[in-house]
XYZ file of N, CA and C in Angstrom:
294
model
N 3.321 -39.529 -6.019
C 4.679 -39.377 -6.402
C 5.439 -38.500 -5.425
N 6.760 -38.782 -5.449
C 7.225 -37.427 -4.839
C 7.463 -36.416 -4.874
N 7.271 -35.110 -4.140
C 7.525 -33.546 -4.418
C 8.793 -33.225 -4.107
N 9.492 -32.715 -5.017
C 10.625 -31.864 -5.130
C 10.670 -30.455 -5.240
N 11.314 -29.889 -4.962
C 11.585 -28.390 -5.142
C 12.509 -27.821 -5.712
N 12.595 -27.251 -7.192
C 13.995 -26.883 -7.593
C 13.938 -25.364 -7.057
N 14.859 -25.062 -5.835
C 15.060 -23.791 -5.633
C 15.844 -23.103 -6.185
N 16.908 -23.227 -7.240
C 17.200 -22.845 -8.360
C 16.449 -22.023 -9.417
N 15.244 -22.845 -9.563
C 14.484 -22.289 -10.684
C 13.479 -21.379 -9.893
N 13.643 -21.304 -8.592
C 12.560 -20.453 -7.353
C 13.535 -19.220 -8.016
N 14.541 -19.242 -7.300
C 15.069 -17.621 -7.439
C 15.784 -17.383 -8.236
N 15.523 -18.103 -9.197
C 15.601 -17.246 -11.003
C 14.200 -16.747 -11.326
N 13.303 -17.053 -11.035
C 11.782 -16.806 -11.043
C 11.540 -15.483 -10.137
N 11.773 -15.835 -8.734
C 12.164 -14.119 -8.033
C 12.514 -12.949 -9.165
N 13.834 -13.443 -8.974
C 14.731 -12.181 -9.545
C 14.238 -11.895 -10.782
N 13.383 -12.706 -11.969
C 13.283 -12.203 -13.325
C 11.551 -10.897 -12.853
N 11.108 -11.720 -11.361
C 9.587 -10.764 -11.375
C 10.107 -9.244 -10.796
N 10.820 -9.885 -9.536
C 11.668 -8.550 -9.077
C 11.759 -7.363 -10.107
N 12.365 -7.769 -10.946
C 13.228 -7.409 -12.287
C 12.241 -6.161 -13.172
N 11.078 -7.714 -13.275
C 10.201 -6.925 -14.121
C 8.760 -6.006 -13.212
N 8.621 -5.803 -12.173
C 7.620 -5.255 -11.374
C 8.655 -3.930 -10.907
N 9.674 -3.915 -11.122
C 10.745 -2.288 -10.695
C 10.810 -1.916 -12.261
N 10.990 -2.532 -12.896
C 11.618 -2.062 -14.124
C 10.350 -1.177 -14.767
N 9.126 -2.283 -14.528
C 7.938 -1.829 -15.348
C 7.535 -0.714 -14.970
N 7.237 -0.138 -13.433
C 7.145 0.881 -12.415
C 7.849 2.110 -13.678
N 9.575 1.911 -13.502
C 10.472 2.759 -14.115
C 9.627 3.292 -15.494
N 9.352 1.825 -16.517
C 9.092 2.342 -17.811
C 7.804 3.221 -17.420
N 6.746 3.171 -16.812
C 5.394 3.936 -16.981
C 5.682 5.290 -16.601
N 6.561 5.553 -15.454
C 6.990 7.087 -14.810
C 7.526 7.395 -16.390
N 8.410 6.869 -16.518
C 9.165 7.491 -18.166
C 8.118 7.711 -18.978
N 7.224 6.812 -19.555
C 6.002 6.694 -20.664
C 5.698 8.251 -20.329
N 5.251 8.442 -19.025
C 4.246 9.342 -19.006
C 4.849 10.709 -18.531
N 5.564 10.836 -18.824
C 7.167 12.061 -18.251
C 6.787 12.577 -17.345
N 6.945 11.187 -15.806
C 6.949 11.547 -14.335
C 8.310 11.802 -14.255
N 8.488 12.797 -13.599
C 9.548 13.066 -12.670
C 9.875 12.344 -11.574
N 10.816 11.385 -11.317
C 10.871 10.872 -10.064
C 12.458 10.484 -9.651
N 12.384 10.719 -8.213
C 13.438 10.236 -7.449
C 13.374 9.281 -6.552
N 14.607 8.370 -6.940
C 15.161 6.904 -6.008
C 15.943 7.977 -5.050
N 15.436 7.561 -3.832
C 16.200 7.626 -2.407
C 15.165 7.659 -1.471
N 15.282 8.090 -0.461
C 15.185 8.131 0.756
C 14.311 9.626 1.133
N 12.677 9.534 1.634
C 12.482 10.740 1.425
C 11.828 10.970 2.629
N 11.264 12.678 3.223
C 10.697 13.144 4.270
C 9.624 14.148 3.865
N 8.251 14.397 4.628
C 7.888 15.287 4.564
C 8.054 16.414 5.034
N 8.234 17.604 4.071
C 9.031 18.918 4.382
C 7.782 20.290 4.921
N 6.871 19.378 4.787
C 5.543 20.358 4.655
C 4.552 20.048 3.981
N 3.713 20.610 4.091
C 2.408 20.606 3.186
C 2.975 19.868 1.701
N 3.479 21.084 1.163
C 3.813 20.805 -0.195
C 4.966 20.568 -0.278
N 5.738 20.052 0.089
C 7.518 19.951 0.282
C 7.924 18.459 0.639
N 8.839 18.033 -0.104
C 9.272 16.356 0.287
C 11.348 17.064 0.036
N 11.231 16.304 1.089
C 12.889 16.402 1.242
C 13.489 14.640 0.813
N 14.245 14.835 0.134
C 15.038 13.534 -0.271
C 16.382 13.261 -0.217
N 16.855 12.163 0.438
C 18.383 11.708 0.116
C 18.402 10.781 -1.045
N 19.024 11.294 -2.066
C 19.260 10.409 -3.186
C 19.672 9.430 -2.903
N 19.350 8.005 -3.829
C 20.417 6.800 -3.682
C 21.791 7.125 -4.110
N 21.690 7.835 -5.297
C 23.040 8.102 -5.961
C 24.009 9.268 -5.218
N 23.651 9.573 -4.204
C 23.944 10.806 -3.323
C 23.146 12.015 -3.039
N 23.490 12.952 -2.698
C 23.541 14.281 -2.471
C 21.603 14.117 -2.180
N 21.225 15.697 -1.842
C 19.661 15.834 -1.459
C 18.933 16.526 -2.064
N 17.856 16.757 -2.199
C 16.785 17.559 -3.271
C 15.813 18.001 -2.561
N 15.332 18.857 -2.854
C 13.767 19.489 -1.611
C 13.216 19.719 -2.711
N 12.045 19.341 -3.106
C 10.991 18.965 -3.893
C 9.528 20.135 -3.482
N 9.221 21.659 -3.836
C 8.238 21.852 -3.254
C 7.317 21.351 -4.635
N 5.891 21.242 -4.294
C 5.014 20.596 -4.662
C 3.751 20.797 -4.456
N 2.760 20.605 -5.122
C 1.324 20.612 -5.169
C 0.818 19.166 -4.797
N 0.808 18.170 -5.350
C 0.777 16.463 -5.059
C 1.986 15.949 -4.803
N 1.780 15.394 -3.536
C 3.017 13.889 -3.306
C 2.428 12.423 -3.461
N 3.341 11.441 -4.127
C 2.934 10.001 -3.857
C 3.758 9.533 -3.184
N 3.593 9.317 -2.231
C 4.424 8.026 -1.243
C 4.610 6.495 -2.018
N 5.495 5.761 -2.350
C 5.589 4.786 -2.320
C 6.686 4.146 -1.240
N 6.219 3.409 -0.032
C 6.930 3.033 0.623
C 7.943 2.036 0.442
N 7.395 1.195 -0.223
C 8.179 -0.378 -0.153
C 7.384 -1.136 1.227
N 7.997 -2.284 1.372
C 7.389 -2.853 2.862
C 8.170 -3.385 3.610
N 8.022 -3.648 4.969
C 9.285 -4.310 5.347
C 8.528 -4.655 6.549
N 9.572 -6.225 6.476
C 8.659 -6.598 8.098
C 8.702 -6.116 9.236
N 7.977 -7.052 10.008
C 8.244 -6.114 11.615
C 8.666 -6.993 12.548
N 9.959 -7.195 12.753
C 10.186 -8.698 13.695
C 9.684 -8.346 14.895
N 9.524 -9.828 15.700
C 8.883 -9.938 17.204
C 10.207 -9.863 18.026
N 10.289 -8.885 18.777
C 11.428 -8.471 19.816
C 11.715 -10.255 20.464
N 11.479 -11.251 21.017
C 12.524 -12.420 21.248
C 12.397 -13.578 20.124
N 12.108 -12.672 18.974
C 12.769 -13.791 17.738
C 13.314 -12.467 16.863
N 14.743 -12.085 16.627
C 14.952 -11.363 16.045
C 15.481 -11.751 14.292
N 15.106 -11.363 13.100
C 15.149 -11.605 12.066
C 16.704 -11.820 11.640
N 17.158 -12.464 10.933
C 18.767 -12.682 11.247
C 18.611 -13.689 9.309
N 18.382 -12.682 8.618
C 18.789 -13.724 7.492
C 19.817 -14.492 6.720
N 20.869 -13.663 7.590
C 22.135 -14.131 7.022
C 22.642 -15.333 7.557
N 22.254 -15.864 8.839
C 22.291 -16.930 9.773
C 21.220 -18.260 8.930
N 20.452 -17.576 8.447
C 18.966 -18.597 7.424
C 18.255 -18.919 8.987
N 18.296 -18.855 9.712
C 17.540 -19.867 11.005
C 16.095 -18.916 11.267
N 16.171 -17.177 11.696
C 14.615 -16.640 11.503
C 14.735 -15.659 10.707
N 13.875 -16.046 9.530
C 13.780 -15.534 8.287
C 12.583 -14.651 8.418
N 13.048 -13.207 7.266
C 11.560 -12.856 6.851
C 11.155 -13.504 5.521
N 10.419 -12.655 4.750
C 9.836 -13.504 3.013
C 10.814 -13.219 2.208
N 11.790 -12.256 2.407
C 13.048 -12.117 1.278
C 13.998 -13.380 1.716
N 14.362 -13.466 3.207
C 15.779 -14.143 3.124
C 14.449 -15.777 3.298
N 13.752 -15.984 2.961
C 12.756 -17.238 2.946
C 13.507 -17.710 1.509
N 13.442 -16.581 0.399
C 13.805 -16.613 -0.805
C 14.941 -17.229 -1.421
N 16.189 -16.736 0.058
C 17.087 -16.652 -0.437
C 17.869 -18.153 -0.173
N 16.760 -19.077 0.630
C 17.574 -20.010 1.240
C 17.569 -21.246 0.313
């Protein structure tokens, strides 16, 4: 038979896992009364993480344990540069988005 692809129902499927793999993250820090900050962060030292909030302004965090969670992000090849808004060289998000 023939194969079709509803990419419609692709990235409603994205966005509901998206959705629920950040959200779920959120509920367990809450469950378990983690302290945590969304932004942008550095190591300040041993025990010290420096952060730019998403929502603004900065926080210096000294500390006994840090967790890094990075996120990931690709690594384009210098003469194919990643350009998702064009759709032509995609990484796995703008793959998503096309």
């Amino acid at each position: 038979g023939e194969v079709t692809m509803d990419v419609g129902a692709m990235l409603d499927a994205k966005a509901k896992t998206v959705t629920g793999l950040t959200g779920g993250i959120e509920h367990l820090l809450k469950k378990y009364k983690v302290d945590y900050f969304v932004g942008k962060g550095s190591l300040g030292g041993p025990n010290a993480v420096e952060g730019a909030l998403n929502d603004g302004g900065t926080e210096t965090l000294a500390t006994k344990n840090v967790l890094l969670a990075t996120g990931s992000e690709g690594t384009p090849l210098p003469p194919a540069p990643v350009d998702n808004a064009a759709g032509k060289i995609v990484d796995s998000t703008g793959a998503l988005d096309i």
